XYZ file of C-alpha atoms in Angstrom:
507
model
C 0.000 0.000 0.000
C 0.920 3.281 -0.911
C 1.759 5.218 2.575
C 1.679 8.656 0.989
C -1.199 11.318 2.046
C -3.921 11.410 -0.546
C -6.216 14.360 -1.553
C -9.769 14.670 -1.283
C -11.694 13.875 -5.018
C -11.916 16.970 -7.026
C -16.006 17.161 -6.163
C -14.947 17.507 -3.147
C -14.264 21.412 -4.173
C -17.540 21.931 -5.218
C -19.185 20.538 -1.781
C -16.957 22.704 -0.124
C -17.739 26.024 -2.045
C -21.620 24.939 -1.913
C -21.190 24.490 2.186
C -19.451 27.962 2.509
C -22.252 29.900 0.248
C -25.099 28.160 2.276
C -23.705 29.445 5.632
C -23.812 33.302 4.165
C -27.128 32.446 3.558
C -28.445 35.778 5.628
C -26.761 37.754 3.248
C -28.257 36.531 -0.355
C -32.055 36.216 1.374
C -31.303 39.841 2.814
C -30.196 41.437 -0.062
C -33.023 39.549 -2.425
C -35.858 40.743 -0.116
C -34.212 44.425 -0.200
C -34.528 44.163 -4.085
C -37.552 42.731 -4.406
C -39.385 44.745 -1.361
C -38.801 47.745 -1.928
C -37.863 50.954 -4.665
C -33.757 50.807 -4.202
C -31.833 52.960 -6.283
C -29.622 52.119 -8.686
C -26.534 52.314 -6.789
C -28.192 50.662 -4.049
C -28.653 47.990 -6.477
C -25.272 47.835 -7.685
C -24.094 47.894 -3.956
C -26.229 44.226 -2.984
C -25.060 42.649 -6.467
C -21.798 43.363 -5.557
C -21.975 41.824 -1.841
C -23.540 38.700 -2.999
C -21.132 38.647 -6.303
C -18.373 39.165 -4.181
C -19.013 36.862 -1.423
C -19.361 34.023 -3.668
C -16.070 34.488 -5.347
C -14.855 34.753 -1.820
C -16.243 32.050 -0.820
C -14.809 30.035 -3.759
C -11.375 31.175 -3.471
C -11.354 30.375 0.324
C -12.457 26.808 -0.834
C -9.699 25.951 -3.239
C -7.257 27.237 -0.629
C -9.040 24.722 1.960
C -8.371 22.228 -0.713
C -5.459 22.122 -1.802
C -4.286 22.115 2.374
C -6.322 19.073 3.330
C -4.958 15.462 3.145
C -5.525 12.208 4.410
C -4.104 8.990 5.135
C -5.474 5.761 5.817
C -2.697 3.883 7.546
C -2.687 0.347 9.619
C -1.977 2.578 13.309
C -4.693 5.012 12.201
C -6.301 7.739 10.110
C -3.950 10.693 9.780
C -5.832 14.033 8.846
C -3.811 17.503 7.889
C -5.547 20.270 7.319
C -5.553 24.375 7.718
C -5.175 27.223 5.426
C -2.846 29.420 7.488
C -2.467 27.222 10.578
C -1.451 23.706 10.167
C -3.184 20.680 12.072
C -2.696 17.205 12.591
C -5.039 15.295 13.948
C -4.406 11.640 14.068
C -6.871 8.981 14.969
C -5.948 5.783 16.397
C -8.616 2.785 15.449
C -9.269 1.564 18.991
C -10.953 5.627 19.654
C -13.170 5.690 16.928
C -16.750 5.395 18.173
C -18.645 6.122 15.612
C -18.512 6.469 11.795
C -21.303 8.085 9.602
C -21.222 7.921 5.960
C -23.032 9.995 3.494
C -23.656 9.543 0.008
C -25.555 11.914 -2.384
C -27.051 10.472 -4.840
C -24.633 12.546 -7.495
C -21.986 11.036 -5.574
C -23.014 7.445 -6.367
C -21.416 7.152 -9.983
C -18.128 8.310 -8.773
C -18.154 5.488 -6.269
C -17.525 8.773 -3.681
C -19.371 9.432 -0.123
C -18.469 11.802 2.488
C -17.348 9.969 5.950
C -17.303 11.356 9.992
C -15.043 10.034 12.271
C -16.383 10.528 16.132
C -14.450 9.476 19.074
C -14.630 8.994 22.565
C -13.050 12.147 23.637
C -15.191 14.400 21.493
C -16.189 17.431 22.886
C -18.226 19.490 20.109
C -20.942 18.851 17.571
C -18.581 18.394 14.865
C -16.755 15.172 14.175
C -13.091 14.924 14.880
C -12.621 13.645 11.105
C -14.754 14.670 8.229
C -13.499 13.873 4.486
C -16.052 15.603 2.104
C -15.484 13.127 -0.940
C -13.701 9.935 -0.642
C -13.798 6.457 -2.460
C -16.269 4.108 -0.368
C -13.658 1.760 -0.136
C -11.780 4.395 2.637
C -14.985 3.688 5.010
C -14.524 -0.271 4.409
C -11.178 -0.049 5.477
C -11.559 2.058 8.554
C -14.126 -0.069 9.962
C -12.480 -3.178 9.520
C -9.569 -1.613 11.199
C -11.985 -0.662 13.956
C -12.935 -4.937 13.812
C -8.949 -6.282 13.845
C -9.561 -7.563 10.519
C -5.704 -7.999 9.241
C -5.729 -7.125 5.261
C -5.097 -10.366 3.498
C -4.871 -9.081 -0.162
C -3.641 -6.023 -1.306
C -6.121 -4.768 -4.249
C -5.744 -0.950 -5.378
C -8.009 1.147 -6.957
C -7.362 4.635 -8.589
C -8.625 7.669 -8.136
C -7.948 11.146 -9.410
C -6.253 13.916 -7.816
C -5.099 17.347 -8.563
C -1.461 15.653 -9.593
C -1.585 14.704 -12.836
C 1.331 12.103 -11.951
C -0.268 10.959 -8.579
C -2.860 9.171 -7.435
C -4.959 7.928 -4.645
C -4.400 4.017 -4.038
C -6.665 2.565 -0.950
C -6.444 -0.717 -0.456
C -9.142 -3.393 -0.124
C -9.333 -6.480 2.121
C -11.190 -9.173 2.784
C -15.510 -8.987 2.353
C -17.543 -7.969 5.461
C -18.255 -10.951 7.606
C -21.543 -12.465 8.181
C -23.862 -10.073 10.630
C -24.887 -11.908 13.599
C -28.102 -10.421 13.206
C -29.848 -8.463 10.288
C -33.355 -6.325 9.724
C -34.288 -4.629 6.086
C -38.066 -2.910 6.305
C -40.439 -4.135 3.506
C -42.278 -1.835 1.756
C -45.380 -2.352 3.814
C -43.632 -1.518 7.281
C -42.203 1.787 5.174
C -45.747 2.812 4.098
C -47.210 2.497 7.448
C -44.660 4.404 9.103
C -45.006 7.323 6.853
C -48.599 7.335 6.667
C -48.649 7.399 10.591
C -45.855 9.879 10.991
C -47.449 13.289 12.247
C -44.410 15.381 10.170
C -46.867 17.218 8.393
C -47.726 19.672 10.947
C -44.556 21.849 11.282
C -44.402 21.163 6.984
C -47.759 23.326 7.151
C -46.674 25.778 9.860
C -44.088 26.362 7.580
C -45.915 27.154 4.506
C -48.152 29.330 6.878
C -44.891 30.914 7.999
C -44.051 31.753 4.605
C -46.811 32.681 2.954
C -47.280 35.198 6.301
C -43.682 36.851 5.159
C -44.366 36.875 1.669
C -46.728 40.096 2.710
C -43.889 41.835 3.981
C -41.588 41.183 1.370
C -43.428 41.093 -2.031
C -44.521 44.125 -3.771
C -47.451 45.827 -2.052
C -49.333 45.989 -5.638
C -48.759 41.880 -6.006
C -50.126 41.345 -2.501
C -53.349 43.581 -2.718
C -54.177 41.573 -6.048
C -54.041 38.822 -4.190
C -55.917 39.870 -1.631
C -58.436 41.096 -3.702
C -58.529 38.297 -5.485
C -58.785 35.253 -2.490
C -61.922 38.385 -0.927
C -64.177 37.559 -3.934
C -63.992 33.558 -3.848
C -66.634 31.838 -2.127
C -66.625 30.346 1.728
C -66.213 26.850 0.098
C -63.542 27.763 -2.705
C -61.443 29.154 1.068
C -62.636 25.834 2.206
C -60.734 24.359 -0.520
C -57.536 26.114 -0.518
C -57.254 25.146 3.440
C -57.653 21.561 2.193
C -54.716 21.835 -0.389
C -52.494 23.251 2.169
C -53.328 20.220 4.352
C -52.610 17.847 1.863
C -49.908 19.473 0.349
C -48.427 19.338 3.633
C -49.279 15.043 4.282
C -48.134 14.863 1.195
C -44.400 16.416 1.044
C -44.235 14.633 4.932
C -44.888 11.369 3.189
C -42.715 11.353 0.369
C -39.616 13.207 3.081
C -39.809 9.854 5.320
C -40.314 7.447 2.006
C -36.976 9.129 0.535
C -35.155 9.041 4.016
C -35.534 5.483 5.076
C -35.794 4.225 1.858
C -33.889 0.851 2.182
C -33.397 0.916 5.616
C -31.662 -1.818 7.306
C -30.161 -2.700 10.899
C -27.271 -5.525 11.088
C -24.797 -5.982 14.649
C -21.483 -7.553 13.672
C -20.052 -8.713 16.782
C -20.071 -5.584 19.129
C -20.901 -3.268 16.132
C -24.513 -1.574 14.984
C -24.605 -0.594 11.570
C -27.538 0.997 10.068
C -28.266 2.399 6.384
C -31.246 4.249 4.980
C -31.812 6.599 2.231
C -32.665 7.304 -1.368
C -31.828 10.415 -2.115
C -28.800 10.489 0.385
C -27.302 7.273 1.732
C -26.650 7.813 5.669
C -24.842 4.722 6.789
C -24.047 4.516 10.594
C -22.028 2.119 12.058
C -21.563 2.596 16.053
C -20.237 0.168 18.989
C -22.889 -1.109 21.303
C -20.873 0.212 24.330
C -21.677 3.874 22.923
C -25.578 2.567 23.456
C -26.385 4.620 26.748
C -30.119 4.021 26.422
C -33.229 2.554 24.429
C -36.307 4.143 23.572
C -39.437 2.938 22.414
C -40.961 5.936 20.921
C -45.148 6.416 20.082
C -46.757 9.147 19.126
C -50.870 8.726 19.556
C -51.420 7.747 16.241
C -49.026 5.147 16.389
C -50.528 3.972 19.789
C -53.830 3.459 18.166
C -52.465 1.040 15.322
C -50.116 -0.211 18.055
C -46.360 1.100 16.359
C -43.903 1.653 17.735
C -40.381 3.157 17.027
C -36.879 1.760 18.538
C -34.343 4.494 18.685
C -30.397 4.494 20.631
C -29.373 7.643 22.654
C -25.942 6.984 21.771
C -22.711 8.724 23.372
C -22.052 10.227 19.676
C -23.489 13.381 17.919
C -23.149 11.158 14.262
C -26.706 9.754 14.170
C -29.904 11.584 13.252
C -33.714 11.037 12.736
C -36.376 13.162 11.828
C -36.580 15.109 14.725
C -33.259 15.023 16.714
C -29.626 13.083 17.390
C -30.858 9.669 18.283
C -29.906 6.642 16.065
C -33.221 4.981 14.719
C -32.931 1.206 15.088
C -36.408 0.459 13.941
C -38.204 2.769 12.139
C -41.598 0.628 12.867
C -42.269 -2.088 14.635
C -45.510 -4.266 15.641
C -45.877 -3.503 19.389
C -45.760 -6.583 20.812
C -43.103 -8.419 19.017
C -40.332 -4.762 19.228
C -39.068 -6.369 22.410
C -38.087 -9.539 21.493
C -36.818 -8.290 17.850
C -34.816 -5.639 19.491
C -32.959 -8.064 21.809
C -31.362 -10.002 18.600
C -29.639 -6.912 18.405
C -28.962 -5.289 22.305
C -29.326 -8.480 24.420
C -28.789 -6.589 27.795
C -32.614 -5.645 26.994
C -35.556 -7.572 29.468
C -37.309 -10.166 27.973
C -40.154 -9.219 28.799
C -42.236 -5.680 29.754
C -42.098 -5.144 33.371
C -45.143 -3.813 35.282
C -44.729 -0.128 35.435
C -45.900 1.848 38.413
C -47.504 4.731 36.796
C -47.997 7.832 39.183
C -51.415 8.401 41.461
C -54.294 8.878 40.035
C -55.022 12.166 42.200
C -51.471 13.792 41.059
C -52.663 13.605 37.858
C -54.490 17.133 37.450
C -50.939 17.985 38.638
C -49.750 17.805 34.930
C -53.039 19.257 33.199
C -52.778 22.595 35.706
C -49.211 22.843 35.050
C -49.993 22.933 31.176
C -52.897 25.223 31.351
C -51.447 28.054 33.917
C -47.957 27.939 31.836
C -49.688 28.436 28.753
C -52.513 31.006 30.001
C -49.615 32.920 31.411
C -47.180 32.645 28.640
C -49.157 32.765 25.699
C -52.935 33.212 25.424
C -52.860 36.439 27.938
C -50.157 38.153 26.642
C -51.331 37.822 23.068
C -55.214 38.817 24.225
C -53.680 41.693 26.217
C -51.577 42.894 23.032
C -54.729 42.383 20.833
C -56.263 44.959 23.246
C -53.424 47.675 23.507
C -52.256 47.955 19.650
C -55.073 46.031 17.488
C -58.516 46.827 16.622
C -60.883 46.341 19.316
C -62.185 43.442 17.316
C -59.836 41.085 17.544
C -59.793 40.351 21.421
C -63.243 39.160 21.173
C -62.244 36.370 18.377
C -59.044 35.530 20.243
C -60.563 34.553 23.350
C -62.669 31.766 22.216
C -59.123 30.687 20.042
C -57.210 31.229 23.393
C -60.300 28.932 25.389
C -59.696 25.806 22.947
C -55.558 26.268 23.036
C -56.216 26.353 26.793
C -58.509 22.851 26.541
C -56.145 20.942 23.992
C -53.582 21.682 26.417
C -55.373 20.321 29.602
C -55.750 17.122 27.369
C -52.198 17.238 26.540
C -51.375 17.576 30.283
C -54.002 14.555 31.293
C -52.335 12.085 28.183
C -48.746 12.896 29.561
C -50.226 11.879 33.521
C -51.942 8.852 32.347
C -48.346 7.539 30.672
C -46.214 8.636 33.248
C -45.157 5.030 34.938
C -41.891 4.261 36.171
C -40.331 0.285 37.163
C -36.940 -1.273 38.083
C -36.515 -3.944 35.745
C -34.048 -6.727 37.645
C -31.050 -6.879 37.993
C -29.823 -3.539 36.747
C -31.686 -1.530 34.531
C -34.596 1.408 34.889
C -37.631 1.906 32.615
C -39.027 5.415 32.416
C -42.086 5.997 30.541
C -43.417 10.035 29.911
C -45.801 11.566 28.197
C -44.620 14.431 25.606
C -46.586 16.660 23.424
C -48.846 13.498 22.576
C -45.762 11.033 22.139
C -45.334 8.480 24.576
C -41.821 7.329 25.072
C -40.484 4.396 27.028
C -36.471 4.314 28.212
C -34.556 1.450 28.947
C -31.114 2.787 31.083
C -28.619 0.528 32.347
C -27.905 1.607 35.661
C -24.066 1.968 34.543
C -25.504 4.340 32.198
C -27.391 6.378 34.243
C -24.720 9.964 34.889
C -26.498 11.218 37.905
C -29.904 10.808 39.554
C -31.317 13.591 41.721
C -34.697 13.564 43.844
C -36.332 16.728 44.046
C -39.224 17.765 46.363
C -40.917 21.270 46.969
C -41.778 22.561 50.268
C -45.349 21.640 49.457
C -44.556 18.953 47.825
C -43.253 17.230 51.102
C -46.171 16.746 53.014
C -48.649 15.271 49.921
C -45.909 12.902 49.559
C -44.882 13.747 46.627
C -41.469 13.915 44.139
C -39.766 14.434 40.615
C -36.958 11.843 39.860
C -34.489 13.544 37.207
C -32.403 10.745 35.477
C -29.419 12.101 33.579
C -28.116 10.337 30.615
C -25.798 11.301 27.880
C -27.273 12.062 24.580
C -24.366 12.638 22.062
C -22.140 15.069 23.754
C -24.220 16.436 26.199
C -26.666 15.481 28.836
C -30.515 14.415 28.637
C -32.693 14.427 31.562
C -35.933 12.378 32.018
C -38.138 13.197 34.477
C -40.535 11.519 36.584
C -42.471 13.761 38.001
C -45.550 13.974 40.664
C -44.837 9.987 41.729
C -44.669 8.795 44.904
C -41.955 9.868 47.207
C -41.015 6.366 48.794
C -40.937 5.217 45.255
C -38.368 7.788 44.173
C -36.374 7.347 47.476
C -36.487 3.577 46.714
C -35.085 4.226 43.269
C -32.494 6.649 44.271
C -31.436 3.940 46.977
C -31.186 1.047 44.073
C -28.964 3.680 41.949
C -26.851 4.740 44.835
C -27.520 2.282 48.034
C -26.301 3.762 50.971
C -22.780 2.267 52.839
């Protein structure tokens, strides 16, 4: 094998240059709206041309210089990354450290045979990955991880790639196939369909179009916007009627197709001590992470799912590479029939219970707990001071049709506050592990924690609090490179004292 420092592919400029326009983002929308909302002059036109013009040859420039600085190298102690413009760093990555790798593949990248790859360790301390190489041959990733497995190379095969050199090139070498998985899961097309069809994505996909449709009358010529207005005034109540029901489906509709593109393909394997998952059409994410790095299991619901009895399996891992729709958590299952997710999932994370244990949900009388919370935070925070600015700086009108508004936002949030009591249930599951289940914004989620998992666990109790008997139970866990709390709140105090005994018995 060739031991000399390679160079990124030559896309590899482009994705930079593309990243590096995207984050001046601000500046092109800014300057756009300014033209388009409003009568600049001519030298004020000339002035935003020339700021976005400029930037982007900046931008471009800055890229090639990133470049031409950045190489890599893909050696049997470790991957060796140099990069800086002005200041020169070395960061080199032994095997045995690597926690995590993500790779990415667009599906431009695909003919190339190209992907982008993250390298996380243990001893990462910020959202971005210790090694990222924008475009490299796929074989690079194969390598690594079998590195990562102690899988000596038994064959030397090189492949060729192009580089800025016209006399050099990029020779990675290729061992032996992957082994067998010790366990494997690929979603059918059924399982894919339900899980879109059930996902409830579409509501901040048509708070969005809301959101922009709102700014477009700030923005857009005032001329454009009164037509418009004009125009939607003389339709009739049911052609309104109608539009409302495009938005709505336009909304299901781009939600549907987002989660059929995303886990397109999806499949879960474990290799030994190693989770590998890969999903995507449009983009292939492949993540492969070490089950020690698994610092809890959820079983995630929202109500919909509930009521055709779904569920989704997702990893807080101690890694920042893994994503889902919503946040940082690695999805292991993107459905899963109910009863059958527990004994599927253990093929995969064996330190899981066999079988459910019999939660101890909270009182039934500290359950109005939970809907007064919801409906004094929101009356407070929300529905009075928008009523209260209605009546200071708005027609006089418009307080009398926000209060009925503000009286149902104030009722769907008492039933929010009664779903999340009636979940709330909390168990010890023998010998060492803790099951929370809560109740959030109509999702009910179920952890499994590992009591070696568990980062701190703190009882807390108001003065008032004290003589009903009463306590929240925070359990700390660590979510990629920070902390997650879960909270068991308004259950019984011996309970939580019994808990907090079990997690830290007394000498």
């Amino acid at each position: 094998m060739n031991e000399q420092p390679h160079r990124l592919a030559p896309v590899a400029l482009l994705i930079l240059w593309v990243k590096n326009v995207i984050a001046l983002w601000p500046i092109f929308v800014g300057g756009l709206f300014s033209m388009f909302g409003s009568k600049m002059s001519f030298k004020e036109l000339l002035f935003w041309l020339a700021l976005i013009l400029g930037s982007v040859i900046l931008m471009l420039a800055w890229s090639i210089l990133r470049y031409l600085r950045f190489t890599y190298l893909v050696a049997p102690d470790g991957l060796t990354i140099r990069s800086g413009v002005f200041i020169r760093k070395t960061n080199h990555i032994p095997y045995d450290r690597i926690q995590t790798v993500q790779r990415q593949q667009w599906f431009f990248l695909k003919p190339l045979g190209l992907e982008q790859v993250s390298i996380e360790t243990a001893g990462k301390e910020t959202r971005k990955a210790e090694g990222q190489l924008a475009a490299v041959p796929t074989a690079v990733a194969d390598t690594i991880n079998r590195y990562r497995q102690g899988i000596e190379p038994e064959s030397a095969i090189s492949t060729t790639t192009e580089t800025t050199d016209a006399d050099a090139a990029t020779r990675t070498r290729v061992v032996n196939a992957d082994p067998v998985p010790d366990a494997a899961y690929k979603i059918n097309s059924h399982d894919l369909n339900q899980y879109a069809l059930t996902s409830l994505g579409f509501i901040p996909i048509i708070t969005g179009i809301l959101w922009v449709l709102d700014k477009a009358q700030e923005y857009l010529p005032d001329s454009w916007y009164q037509q418009a207005e004009h125009a939607i005034t003389g339709l009739a109540i049911y052609l309104l009627i109608g539009l409302s029901i495009i938005v709505l489906v336009l909304g299901f509709a781009v939600s549907y197709l987002n989660i059929l593109q995303k886990y397109y393909r999806f499949t879960l394997d474990r290799t030994g001590n190693e989770l590998r998952t890969s999903r995507g059409f449009l983009q292939t994410n492949t993540v492969s992470a070490r089950l020690s790095r698994v610092q809890a299991v959820r079983f995630k619901q929202s109500i919909l799912r509930q009521w055709f009895h779904l569920t989704t399996v997702q990893a807080l891992l101690a890694s920042g590479a893994a994503d889902d729709e919503q946040n940082n958590d690695l999805v292991l299952m993107p459905v899963i029939r109910q009863r059958s997710a527990m004994t599927d999932m253990r093929k995969f994370i064996s330190w899981l219970p066999t079988t459910i244990p019999e939660l101890q949900p909270i009182p039934v009388r500290n359950r109005w707990y939970y809907v007064r919370n919801m409906v004094l935070g929101n009356l407070a925070f929300i529905v009075a001071p928008i009523i209260l600015a209605s009546v200071l700086w708005l027609h006089v009108s418009w307080w009398v049709w926000l209060l009925p508004v503000g009286g149902l936002w104030l009722i769907i949030m008492a039933l929010q506050g009664q779903y999340a009591a009636t979940n709330a249930a909390i168990a010890i599951a023998p010998p060492d592990q803790l099951v929370i289940q809560v109740g959030e914004v109509w999702t009910r989620q179920r952890y499994y924690v590992r009591k070696k998992d568990i980062q701190a666990m703190s009882l807390a109790q108001s003065i008032w609090m004290k003589p009903r008997g009463v306590a929240h139970l925070n359990i700390h866990v660590r979510k990629g490179n920070s902390d997650q709390t879960i909270t068991s709140r308004y259950m019984k105090a011996d309970l939580a004292k019994e808990i907090l005994s079990w997690y830290q018995p007394l000498s």
